[in-house]
Short mmCIF file of the C-alpha atoms (twelve columns), coordinates in Angstrom:
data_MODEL
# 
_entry.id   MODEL 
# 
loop_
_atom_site.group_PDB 
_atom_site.id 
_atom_site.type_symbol 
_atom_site.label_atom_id 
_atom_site.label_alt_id 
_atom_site.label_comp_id 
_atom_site.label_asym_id 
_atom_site.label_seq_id 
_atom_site.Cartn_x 
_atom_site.Cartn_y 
_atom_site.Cartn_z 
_atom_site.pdbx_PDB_model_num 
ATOM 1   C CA . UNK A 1   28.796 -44.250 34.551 1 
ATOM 2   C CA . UNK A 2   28.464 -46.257 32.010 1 
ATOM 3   C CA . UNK A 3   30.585 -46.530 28.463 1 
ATOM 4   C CA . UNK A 4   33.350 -44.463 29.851 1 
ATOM 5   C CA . UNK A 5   35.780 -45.314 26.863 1 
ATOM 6   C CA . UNK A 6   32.998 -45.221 24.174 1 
ATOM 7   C CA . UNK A 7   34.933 -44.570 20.458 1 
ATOM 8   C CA . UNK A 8   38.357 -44.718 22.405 1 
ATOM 9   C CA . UNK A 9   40.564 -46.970 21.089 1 
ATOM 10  C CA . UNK A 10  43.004 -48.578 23.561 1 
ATOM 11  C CA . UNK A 11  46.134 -51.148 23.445 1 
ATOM 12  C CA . UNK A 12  46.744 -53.739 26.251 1 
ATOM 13  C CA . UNK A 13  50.139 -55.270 26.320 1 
ATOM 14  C CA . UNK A 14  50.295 -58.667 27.791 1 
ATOM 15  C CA . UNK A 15  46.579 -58.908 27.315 1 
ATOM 16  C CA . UNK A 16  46.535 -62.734 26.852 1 
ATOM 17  C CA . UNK A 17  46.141 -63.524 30.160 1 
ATOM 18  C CA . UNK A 18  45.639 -62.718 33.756 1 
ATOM 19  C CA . UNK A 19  45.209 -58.627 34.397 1 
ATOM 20  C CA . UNK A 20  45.735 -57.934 31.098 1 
ATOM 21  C CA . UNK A 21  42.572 -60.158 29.751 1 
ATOM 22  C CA . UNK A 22  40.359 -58.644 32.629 1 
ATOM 23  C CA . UNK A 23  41.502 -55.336 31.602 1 
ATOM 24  C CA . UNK A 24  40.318 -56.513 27.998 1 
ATOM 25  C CA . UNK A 25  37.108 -57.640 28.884 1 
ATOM 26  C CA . UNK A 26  36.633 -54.314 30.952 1 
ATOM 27  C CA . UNK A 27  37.729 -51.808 28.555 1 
ATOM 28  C CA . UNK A 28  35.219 -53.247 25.853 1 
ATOM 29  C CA . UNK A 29  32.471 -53.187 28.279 1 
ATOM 30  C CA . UNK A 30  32.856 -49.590 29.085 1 
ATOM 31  C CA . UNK A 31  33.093 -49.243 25.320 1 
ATOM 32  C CA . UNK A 32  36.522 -49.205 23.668 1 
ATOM 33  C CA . UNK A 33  38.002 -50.907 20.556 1 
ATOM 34  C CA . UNK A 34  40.425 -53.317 22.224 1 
ATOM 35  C CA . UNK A 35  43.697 -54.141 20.945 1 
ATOM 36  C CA . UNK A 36  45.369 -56.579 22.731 1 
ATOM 37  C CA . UNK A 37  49.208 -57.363 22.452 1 
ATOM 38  C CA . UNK A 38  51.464 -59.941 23.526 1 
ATOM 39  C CA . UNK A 39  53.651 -62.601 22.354 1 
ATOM 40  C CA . UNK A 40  51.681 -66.235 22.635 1 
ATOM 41  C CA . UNK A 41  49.339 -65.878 19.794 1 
ATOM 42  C CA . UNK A 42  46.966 -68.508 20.668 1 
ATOM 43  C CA . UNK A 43  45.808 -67.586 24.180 1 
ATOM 44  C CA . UNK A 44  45.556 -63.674 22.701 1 
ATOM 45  C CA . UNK A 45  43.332 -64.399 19.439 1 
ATOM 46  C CA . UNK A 46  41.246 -66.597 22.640 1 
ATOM 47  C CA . UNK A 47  40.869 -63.532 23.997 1 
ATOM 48  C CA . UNK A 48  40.147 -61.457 21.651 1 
ATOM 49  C CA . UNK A 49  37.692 -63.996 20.214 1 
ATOM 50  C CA . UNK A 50  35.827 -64.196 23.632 1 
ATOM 51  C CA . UNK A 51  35.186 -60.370 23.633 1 
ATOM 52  C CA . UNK A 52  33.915 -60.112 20.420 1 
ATOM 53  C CA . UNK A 53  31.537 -63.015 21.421 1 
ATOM 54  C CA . UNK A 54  30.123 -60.851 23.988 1 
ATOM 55  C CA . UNK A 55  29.342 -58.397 21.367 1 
ATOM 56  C CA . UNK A 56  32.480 -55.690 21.856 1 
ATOM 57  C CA . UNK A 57  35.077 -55.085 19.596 1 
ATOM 58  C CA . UNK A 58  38.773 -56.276 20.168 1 
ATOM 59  C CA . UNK A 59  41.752 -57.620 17.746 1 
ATOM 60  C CA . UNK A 60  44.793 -59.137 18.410 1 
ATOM 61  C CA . UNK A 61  48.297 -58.216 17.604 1 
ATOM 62  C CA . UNK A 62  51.056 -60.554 18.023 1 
ATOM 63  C CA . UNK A 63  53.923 -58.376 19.715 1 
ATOM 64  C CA . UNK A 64  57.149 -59.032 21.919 1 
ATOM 65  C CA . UNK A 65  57.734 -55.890 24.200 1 
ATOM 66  C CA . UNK A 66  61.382 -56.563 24.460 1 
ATOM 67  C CA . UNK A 67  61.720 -56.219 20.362 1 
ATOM 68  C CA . UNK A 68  61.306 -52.395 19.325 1 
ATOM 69  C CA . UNK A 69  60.891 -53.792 16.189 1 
ATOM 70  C CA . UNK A 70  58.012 -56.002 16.812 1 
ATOM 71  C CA . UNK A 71  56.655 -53.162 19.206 1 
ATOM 72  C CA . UNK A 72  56.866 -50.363 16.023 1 
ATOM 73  C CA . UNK A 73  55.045 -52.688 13.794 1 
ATOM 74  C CA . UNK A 74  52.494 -53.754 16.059 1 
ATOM 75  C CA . UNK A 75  51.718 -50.324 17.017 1 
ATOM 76  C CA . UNK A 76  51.935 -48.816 13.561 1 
ATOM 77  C CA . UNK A 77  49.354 -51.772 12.773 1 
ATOM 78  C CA . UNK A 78  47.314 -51.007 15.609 1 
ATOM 79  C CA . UNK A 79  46.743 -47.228 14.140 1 
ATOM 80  C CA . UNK A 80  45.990 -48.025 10.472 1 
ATOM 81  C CA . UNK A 81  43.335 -50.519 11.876 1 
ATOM 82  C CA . UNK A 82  41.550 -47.838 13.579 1 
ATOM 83  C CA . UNK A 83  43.297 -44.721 12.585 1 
ATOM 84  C CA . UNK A 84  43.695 -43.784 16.318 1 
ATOM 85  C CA . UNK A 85  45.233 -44.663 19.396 1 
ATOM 86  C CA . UNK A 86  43.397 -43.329 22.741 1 
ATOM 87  C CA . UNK A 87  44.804 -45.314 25.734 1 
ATOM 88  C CA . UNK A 88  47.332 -47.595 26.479 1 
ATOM 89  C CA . UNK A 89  47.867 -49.941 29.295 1 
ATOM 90  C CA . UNK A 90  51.237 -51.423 29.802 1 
ATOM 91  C CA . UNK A 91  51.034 -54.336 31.370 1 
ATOM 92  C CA . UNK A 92  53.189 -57.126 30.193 1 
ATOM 93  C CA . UNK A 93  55.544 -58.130 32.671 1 
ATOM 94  C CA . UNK A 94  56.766 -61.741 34.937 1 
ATOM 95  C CA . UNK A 95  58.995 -62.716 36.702 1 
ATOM 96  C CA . UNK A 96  61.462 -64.979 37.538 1 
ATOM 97  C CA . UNK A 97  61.087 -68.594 38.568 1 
ATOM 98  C CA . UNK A 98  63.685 -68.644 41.464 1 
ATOM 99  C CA . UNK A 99  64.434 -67.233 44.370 1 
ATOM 100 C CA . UNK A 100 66.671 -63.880 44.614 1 
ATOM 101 C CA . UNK A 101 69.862 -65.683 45.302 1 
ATOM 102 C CA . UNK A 102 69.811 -68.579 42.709 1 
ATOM 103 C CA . UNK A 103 68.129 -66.710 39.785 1 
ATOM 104 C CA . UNK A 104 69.995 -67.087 37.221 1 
ATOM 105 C CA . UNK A 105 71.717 -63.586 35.398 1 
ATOM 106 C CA . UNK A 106 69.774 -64.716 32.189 1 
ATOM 107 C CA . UNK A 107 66.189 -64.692 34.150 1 
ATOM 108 C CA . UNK A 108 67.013 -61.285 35.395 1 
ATOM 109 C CA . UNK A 109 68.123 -59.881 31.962 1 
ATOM 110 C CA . UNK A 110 64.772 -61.392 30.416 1 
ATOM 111 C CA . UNK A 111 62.893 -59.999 32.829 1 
ATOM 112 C CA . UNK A 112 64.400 -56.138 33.111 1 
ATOM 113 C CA . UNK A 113 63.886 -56.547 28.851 1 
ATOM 114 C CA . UNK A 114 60.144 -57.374 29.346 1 
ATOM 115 C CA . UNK A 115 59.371 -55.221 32.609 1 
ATOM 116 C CA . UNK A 116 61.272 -52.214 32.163 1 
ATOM 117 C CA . UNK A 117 62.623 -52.272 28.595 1 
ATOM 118 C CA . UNK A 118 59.441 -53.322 26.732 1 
ATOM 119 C CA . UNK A 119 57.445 -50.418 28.700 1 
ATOM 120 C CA . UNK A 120 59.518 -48.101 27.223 1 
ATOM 121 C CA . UNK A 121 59.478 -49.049 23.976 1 
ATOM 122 C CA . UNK A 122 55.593 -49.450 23.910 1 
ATOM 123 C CA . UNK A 123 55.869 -45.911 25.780 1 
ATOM 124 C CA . UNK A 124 57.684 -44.706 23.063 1 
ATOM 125 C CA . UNK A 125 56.184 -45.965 20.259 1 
ATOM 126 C CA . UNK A 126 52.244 -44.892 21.237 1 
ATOM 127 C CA . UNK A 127 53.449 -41.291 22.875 1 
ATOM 128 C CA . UNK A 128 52.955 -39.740 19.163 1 
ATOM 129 C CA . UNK A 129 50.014 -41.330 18.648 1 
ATOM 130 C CA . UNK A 130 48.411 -40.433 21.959 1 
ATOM 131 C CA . UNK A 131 49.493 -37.018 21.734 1 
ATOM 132 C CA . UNK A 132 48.447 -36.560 18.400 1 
# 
């Protein structure tokens, strides 16, 4: 069944890379209007530059999930660019670089603010949109 998400509009956190760029590449062929999110602004304008190459449409936002700031204003930007806000994957997320008993309090804290934290403010921010 094809164009599943045609004229939905949907944000992808942490879509730079990995899940989050397949995810890209797969919402825009089953016909959304990608917004992709995350916080390394190169690798996410790459993305969003190779989907519209193929012909879909897709914009970048730069965004750190941990900063409700950042979040608001990405997602508030996200809905004036096309008035609408349909689906949203959270998926930004990592981990830490250790193993469990040397990791360091500051990896875990980082991690809990991107993992946990940051899905609830992107959560939060998108629910009125989404419910709208």
């Amino acid at each position: 069944m094809p164009n599943r998400l045609e004229g939905k509009v949907a944000i992808i956190t942490g879509g730079n890379s990995g899940i989050g760029e397949a995810t890209g590449h797969l919402f825009a062929r089953e016909g959304a209007k990608v917004i992709l999110m995350a916080r390394r602004e190169a690798q996410g304008q790459a993305v969003a530059t190779a989907i519209r190459e193929r012909g879909f449409e897709a914009t970048f936002i730069a965004c750190d999930v941990g900063d409700d700031d950042s979040v608001r204003g990405a997602v508030e930007k996200a809905a004036a660019t096309y008035g609408r806000i349909d689906v949203l994957f959270n998926n930004a997320g990592g981990g830490g670089g250790g193993r469990f008993p040397n990791e360091p309090n500051s990896d875990w804290l980082r991690i809990v603010n991107t993992n946990l934290t940051g899905t609830f403010y992107v959560s939060q921010a998108v629910w009125g949109h989404l419910v709208a």
